[in-house]
Short mmCIF file of C-alpha atoms and ligand atoms in Angstrom, two decimals:
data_model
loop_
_atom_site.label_atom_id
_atom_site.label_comp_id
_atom_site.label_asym_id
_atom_site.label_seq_id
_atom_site.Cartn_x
_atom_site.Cartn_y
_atom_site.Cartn_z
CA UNK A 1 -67.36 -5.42 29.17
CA UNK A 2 -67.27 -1.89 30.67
CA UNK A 3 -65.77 -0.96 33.53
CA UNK A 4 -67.74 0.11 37.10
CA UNK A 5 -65.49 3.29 38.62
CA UNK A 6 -66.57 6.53 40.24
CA UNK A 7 -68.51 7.76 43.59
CA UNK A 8 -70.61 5.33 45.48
CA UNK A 9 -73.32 7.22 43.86
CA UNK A 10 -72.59 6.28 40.53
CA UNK A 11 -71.80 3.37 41.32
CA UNK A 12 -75.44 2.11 42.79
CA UNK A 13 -76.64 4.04 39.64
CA UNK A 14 -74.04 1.62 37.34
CA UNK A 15 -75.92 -1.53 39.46
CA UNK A 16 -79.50 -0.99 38.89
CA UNK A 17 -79.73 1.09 36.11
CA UNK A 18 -77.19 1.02 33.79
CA UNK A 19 -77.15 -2.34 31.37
CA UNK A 20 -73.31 -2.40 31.98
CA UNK A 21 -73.90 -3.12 35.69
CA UNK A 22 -76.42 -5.57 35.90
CA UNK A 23 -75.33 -7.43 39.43
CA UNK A 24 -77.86 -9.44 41.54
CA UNK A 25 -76.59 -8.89 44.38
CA UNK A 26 -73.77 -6.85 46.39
CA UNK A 27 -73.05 -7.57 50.58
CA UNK A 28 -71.10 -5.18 52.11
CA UNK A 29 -69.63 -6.94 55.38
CA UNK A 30 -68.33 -5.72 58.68
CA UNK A 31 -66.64 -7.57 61.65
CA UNK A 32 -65.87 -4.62 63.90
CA UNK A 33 -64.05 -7.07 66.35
CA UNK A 34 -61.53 -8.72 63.55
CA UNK A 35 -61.73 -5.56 61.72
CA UNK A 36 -63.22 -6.87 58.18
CA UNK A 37 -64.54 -4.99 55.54
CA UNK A 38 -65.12 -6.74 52.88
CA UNK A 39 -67.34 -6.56 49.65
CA UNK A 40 -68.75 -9.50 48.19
CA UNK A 41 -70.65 -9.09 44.46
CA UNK A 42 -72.30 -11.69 42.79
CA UNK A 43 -72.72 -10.31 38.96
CA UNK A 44 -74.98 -13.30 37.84
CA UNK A 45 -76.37 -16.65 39.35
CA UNK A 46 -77.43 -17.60 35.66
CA UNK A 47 -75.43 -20.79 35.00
CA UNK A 48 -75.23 -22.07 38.84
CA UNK A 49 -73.40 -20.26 42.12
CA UNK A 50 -71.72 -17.08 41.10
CA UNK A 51 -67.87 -18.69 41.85
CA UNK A 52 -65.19 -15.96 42.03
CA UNK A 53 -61.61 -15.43 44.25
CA UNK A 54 -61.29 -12.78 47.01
CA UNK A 55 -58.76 -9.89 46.54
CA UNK A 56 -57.18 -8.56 49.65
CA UNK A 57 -56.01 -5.27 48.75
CA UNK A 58 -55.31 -2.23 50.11
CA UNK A 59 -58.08 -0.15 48.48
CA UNK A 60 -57.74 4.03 48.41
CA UNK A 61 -61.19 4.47 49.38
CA UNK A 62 -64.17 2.57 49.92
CA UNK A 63 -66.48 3.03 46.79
CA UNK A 64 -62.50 2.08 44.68
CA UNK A 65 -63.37 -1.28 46.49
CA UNK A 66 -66.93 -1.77 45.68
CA UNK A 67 -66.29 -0.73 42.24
CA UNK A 68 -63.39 -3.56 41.54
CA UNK A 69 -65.78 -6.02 43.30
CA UNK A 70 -68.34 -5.48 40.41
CA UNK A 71 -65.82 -4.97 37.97
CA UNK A 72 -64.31 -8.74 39.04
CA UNK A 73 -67.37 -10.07 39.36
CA UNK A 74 -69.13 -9.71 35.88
CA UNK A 75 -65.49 -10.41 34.80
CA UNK A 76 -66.13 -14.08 36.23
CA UNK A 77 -69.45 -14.33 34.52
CA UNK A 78 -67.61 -14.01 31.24
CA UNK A 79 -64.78 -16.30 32.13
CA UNK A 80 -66.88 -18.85 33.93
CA UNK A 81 -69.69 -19.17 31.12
CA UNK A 82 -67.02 -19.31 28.62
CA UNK A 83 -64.93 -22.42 30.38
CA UNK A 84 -68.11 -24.22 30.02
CA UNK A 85 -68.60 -24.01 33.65
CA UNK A 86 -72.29 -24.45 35.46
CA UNK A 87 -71.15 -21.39 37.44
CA UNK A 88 -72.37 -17.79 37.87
CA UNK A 89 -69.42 -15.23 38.58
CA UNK A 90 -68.97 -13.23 41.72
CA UNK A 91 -66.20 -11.98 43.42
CA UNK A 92 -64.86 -10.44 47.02
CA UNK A 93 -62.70 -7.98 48.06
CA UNK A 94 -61.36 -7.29 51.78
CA UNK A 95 -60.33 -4.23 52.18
CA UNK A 96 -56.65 -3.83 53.70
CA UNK A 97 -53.18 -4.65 53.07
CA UNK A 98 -52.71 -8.18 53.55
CA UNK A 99 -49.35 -8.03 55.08
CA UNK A 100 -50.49 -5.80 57.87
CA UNK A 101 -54.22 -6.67 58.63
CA UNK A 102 -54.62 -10.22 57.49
CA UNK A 103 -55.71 -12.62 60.39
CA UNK A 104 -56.91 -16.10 61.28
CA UNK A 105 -59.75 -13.88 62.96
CA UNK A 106 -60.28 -11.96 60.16
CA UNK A 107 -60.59 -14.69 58.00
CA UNK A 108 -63.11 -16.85 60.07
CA UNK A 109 -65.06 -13.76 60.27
CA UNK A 110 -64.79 -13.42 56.31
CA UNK A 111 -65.83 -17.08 55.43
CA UNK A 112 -69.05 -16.58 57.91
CA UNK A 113 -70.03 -13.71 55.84
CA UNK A 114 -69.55 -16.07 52.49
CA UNK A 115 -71.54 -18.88 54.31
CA UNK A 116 -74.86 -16.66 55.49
CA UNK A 117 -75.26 -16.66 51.38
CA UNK A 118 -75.89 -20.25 51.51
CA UNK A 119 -74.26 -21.41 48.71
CA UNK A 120 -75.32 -18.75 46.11
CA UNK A 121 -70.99 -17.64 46.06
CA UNK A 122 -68.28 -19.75 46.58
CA UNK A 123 -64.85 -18.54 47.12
CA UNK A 124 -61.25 -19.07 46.00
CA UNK A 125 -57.79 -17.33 45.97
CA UNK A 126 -57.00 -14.08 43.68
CA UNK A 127 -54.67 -11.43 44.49
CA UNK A 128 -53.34 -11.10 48.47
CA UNK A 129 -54.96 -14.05 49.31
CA UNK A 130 -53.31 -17.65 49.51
CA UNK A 131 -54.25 -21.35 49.94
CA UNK A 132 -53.42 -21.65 53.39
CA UNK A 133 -55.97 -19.11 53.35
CA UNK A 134 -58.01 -20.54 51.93
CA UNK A 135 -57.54 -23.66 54.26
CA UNK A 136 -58.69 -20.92 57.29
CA UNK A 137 -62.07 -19.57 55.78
CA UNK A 138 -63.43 -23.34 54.91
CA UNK A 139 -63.28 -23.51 58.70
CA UNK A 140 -66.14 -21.07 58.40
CA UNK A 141 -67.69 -22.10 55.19
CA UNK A 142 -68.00 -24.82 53.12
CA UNK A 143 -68.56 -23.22 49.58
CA UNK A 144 -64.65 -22.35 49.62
CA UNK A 145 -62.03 -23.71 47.31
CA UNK A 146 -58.64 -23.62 46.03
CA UNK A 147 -57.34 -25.80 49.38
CA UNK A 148 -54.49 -27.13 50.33
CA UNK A 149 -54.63 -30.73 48.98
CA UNK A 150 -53.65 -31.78 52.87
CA UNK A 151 -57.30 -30.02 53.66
CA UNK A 152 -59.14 -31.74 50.23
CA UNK A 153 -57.99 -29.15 47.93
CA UNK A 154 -56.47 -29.11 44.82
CA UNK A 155 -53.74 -26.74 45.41
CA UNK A 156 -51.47 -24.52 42.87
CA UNK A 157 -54.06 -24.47 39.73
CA UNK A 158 -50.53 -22.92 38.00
CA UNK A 159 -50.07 -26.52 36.28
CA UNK A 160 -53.40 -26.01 34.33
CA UNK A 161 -53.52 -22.66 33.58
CA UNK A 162 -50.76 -22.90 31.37
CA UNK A 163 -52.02 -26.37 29.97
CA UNK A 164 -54.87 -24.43 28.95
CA UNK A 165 -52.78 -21.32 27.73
CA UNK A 166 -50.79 -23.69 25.71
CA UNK A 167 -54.24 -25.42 24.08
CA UNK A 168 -55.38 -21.77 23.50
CA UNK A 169 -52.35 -20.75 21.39
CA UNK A 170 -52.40 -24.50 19.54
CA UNK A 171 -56.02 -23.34 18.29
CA UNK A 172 -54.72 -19.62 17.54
CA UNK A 173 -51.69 -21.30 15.19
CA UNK A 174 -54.77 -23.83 13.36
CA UNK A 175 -56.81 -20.95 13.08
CA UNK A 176 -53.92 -18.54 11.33
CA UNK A 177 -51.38 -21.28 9.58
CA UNK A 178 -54.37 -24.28 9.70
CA UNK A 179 -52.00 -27.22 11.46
CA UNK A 180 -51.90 -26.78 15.26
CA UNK A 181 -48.46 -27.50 15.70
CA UNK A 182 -45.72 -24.76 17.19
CA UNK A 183 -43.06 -27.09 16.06
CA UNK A 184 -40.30 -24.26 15.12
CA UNK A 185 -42.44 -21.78 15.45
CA UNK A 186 -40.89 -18.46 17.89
CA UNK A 187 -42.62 -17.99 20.87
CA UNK A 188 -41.76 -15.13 23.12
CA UNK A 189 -43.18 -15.40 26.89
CA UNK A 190 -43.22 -12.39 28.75
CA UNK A 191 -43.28 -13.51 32.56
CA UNK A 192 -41.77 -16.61 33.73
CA UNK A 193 -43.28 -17.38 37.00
CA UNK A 194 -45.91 -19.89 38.00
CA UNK A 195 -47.59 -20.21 34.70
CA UNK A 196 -45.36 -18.75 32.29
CA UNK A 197 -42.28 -21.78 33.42
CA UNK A 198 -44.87 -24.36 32.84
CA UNK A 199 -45.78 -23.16 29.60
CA UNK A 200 -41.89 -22.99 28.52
CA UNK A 201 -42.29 -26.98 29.40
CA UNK A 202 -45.22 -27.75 27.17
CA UNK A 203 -43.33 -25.26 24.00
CA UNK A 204 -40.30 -27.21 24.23
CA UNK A 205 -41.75 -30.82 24.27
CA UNK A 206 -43.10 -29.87 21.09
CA UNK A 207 -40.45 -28.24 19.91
CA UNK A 208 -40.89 -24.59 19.68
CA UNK A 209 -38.29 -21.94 19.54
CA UNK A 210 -38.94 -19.86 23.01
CA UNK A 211 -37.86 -16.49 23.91
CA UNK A 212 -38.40 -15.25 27.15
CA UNK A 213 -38.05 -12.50 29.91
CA UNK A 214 -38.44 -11.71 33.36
CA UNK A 215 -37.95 -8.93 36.13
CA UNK A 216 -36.84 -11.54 38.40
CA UNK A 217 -33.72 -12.95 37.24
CA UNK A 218 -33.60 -16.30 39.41
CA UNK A 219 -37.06 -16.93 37.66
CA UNK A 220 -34.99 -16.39 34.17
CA UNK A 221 -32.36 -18.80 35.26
CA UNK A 222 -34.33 -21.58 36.50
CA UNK A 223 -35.40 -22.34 32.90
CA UNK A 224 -32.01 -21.09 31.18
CA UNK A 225 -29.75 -23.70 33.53
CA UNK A 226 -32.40 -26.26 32.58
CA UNK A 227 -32.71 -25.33 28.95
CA UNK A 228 -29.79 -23.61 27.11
CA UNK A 229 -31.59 -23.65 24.08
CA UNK A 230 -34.07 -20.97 25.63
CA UNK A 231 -33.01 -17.47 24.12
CA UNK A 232 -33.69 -14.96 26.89
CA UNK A 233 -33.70 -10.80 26.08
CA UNK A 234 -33.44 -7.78 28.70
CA UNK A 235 -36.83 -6.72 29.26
CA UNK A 236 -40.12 -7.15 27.70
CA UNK A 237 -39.63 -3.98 25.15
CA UNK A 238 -37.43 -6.28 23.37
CA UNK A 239 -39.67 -9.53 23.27
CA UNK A 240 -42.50 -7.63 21.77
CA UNK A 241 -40.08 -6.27 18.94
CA UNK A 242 -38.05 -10.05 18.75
CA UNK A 243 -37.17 -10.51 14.98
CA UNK A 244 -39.19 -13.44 13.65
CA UNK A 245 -41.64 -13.58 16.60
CA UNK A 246 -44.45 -15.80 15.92
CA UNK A 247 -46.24 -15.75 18.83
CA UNK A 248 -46.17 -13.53 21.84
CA UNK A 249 -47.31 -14.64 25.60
CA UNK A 250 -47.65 -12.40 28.18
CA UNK A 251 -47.81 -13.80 31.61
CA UNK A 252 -47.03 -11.05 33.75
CA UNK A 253 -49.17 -8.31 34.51
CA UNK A 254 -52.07 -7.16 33.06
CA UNK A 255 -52.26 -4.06 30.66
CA UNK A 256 -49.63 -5.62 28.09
CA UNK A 257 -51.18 -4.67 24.92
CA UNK A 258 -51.66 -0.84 24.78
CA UNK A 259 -50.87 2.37 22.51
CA UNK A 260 -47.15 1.42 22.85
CA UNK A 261 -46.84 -2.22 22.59
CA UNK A 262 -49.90 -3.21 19.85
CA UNK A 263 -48.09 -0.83 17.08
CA UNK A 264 -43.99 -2.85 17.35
CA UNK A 265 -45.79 -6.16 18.17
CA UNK A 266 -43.69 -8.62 15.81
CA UNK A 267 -45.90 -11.51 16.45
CA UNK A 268 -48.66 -12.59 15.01
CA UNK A 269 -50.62 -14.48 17.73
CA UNK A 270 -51.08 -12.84 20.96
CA UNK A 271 -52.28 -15.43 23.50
CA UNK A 272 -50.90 -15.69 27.41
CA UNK A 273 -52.20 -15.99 30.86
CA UNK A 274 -52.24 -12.68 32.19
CA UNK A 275 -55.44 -11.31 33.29
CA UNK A 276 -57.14 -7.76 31.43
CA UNK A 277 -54.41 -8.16 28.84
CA UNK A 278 -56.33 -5.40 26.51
CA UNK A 279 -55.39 -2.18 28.46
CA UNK A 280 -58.28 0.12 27.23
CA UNK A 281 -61.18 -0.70 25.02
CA UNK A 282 -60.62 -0.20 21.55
CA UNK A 283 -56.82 -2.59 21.42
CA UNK A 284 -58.44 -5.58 20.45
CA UNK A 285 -59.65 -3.52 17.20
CA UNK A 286 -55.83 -2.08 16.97
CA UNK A 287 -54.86 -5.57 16.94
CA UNK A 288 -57.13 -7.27 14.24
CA UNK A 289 -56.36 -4.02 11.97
CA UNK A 290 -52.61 -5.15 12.09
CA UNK A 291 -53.80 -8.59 11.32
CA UNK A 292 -52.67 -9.81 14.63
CA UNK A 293 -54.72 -12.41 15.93
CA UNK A 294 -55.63 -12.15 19.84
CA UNK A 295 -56.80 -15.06 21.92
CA UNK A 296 -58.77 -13.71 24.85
CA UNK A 297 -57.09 -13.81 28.03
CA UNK A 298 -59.88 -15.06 30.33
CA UNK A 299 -60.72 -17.84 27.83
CA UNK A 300 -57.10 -19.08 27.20
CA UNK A 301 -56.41 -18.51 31.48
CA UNK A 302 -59.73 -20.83 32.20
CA UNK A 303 -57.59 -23.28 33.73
CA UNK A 304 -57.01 -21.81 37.57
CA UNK A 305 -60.92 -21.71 37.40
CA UNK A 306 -61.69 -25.18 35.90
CA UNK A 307 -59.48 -26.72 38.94
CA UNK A 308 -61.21 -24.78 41.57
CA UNK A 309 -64.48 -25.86 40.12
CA UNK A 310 -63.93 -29.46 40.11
CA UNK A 311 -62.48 -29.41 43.57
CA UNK A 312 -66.48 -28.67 44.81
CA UNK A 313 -66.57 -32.56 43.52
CA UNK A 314 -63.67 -34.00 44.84
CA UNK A 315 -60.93 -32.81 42.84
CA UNK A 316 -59.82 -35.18 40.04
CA UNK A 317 -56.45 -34.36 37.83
CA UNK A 318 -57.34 -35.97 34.75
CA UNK A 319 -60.88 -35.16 34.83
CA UNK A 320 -59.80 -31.71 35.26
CA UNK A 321 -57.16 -32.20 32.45
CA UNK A 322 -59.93 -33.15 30.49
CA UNK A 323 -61.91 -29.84 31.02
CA UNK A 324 -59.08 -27.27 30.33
CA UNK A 325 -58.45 -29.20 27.07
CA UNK A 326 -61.74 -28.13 25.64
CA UNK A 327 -60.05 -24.33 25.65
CA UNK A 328 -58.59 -25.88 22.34
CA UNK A 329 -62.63 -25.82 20.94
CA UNK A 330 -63.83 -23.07 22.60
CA UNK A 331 -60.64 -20.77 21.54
CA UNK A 332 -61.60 -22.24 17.62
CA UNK A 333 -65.22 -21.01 18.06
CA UNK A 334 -64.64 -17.70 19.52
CA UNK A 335 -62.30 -17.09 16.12
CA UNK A 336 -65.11 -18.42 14.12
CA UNK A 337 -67.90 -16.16 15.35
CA UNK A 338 -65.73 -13.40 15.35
CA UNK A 339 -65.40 -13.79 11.72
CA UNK A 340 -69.24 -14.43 11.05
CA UNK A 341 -69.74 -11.57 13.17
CA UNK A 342 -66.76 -9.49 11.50
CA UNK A 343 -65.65 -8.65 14.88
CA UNK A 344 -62.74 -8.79 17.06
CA UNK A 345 -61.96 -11.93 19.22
CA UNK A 346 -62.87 -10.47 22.63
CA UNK A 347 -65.58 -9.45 21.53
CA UNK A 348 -66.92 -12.48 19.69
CA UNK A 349 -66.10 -14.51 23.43
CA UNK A 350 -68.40 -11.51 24.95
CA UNK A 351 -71.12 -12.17 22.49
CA UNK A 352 -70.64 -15.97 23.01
CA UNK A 353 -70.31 -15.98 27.03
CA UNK A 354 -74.00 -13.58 27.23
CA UNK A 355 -75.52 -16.23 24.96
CA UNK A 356 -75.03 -18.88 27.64
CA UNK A 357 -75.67 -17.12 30.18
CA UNK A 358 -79.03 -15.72 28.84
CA UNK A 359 -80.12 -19.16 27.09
CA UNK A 360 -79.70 -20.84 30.71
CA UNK A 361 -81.44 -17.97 32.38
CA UNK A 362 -84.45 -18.90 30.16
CA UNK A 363 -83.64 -23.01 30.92
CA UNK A 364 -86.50 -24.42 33.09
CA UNK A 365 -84.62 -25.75 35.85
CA UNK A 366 -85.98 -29.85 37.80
N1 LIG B 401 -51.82 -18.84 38.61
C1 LIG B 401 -52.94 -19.06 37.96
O1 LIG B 401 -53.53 -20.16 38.05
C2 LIG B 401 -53.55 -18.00 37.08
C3 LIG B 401 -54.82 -18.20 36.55
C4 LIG B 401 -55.37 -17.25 35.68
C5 LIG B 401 -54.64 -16.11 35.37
N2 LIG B 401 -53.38 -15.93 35.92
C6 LIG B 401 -52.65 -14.71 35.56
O2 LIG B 401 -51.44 -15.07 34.90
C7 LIG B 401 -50.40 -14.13 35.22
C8 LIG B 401 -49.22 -14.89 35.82
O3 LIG B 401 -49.65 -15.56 37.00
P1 LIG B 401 -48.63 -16.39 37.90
O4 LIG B 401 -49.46 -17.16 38.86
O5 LIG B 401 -47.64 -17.09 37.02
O6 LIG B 401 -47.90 -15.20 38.67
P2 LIG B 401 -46.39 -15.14 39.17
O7 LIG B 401 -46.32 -13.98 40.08
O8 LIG B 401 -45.94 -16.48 39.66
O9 LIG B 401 -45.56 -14.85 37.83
C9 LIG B 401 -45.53 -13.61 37.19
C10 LIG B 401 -44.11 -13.39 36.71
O10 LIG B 401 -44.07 -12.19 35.96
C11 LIG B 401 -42.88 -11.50 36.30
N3 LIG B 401 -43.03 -10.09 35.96
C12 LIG B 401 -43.66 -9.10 36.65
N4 LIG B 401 -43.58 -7.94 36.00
C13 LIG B 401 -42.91 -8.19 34.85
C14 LIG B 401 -42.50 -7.39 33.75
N5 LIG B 401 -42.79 -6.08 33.71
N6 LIG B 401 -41.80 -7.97 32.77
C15 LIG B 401 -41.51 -9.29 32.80
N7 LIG B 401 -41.85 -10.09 33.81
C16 LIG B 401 -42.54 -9.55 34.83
C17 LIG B 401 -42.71 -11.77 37.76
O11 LIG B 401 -41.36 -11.55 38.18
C18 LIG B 401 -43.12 -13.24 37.86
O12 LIG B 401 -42.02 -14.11 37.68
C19 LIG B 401 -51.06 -13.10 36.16
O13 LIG B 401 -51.53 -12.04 35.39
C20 LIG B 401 -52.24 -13.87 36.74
O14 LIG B 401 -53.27 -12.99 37.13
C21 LIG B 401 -52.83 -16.85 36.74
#
């Protein structure tokens, strides 16, 4: 996947005639009265409604927006094909800081905008934007989810996101050491909030070794006052160069594996919930040539989406369990192409997630 940056120029160049672009369809939205401006891109209808969250973020300039709309929305096509999902991927962005311009106004305004599409995107939380938002724009519009489960939602998707995580790196240790198991193996996790705590849970109950860290030391001693068997280091620098690490999780931020970390990377399994893990193009082949083996991120993270897919049916736990278990399968496969194809990971899951979407493209649909 390539990235969509530059002028608005380039940009509507990048949409319709560049085959890195590619989008169906982009709405630019304005509510003078509330003061929304919002972009909403759908990157591909293919496999069902393009289903995406909206970022509220205080964007430099207007084309910045546009061009992280397009970027997030073929970014959901990927992720959303490759969870096994009968969904397209789009995405929205609302230009302005949260904190400062966020309304109930603004938001009713917002989920008209996503209902005049009729269905064709349905929205969820990302960055700056929250379930009880969430609650507000299905006012508006009823192709929103990720809901409070007092308004029929399913709520904090953290719980499956690292279920899924944790079936991703189960796959990665069959694939490398063939048993699943991460009995005694050392597992270093880089970020210990929503996901990353619930994935400590599902190490220890099988009886891994975990290392962790955290910027936010309360989040470090809600698991070390619970678990004293958890080793924690300083700062991430350390975890990456941990003596004996097997595997490495990085549920932070995104841009964790780059020129710096990839090269003093003990472990041999990278696979975590951040998003855009891989800071430039070109890491996940610095990776495999050090023989480390990378899950992809937006296969292993599949779980946040999964839940706010089923909750368009009435959300169901176990059902939902259900789903994000299958990352265990698809995580296998990816590693299997990618040595057919004597490729990387991420880029066997890009070959795999364009195959779905262009064999349903050609499906005959009723
Ligand atoms: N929540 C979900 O369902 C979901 C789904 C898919 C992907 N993700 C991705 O997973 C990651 C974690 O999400 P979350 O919901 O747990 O977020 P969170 O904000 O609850 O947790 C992130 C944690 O990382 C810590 N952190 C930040 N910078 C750090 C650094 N430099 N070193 C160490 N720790 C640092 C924060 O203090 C925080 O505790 C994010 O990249 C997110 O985009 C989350």
């Amino acid at each position: 996947m390539t990235d969509v940056s530059g002028a608005p120029a380039d940009v509507l160049h990048t949409l319709f005639h560049s085959d890195q672009g590619g989008h169906e369809q982009v709405v630019l939205c304005q509510d003078r009265a509330s003061g929304l401006k919002a972009v909403i891109a759908l990157h591909s209808t293919a496999l069902g409604p393009a289903l995406g969250g909206t970022r509220f973020y205080p964007y430099a300039t207007e084309a910045e927006a546009v061009a992280d709309a397009l970027n997030l929305a073929r970014g959901m096509s990927y992720k959303n094909a490759m969870a096994g999902l009968d969904h397209g991927g789009g995405k929205a962005v609302i230009i302005g800081d949260p904190d400062v311009v966020k309304t109930e106004e603004l938001l009713l305004a917002y989920g008209r905008f996503v209902a005049s599409l009729g269905g064709r995107y349905v929205t969820a939380c990302d960055v700056g934007t929250y379930v009880a938002d969430m609650d507000v724009v299905a006012r508006a519009c009823r192709w929103t989810t990720g809901r409070s489960p007092e308004n029929g939602g399913a709520g904090d998707s953290s719980v499956l996101t690292a279920f899924g995580v944790y079936q991703g790196m189960r796959a990665s240790a069959q694939h490398l050491w063939g048993d699943p198991s991460l009995r005694d193996r050392t597992v270093g996790v880089a970020g210990v909030g929503k996901v990353g705590h619930h994935l400590v849970e599902h190490l220890l109950a099988e009886g891994a070794r975990v290392v962790i860290t955290d910027v936010r030391q309360e989040a470090v001693r809600r698991i070390a006052d619970k678990h004293p068997s958890v080793a924690v280091v300083a700062d991430t620098e350390r975890l990456i160069e941990f003596d004996g690490l097997d595997v490495y999780a990085p549920c932070a931020l995104g841009g964790a594996l780059n020129d710096a970390s990839v090269p003093v990377l003990t472990a041999k399994i990278v696979c975590g919930a951040a998003n855009n893990q891989l800071a430039h193009p070109g890491v996940e082949k610095d990776l495999a040539d050090r023989g480390i083996l990378y899950a992809p991120d937006y296969v292993v993270n599949a779980g946040g989406v999964i839940q706010v897919a089923d909750e368009l049916h009435g959300f169901d736990f176990d059902r939902c369990r259900a789903k994000a278990a299958k990352i265990f399968d698809t995580t296998l496969a990816i590693f299997a192409r990618a040595k057919t194809d004597g490729i990387p990971p991420a880029a066997a899951a890009d070959r795999l997630a364009e195959q779905r979407m262009h064999e349903a493209a050609r499906t005959p649909v009723g």
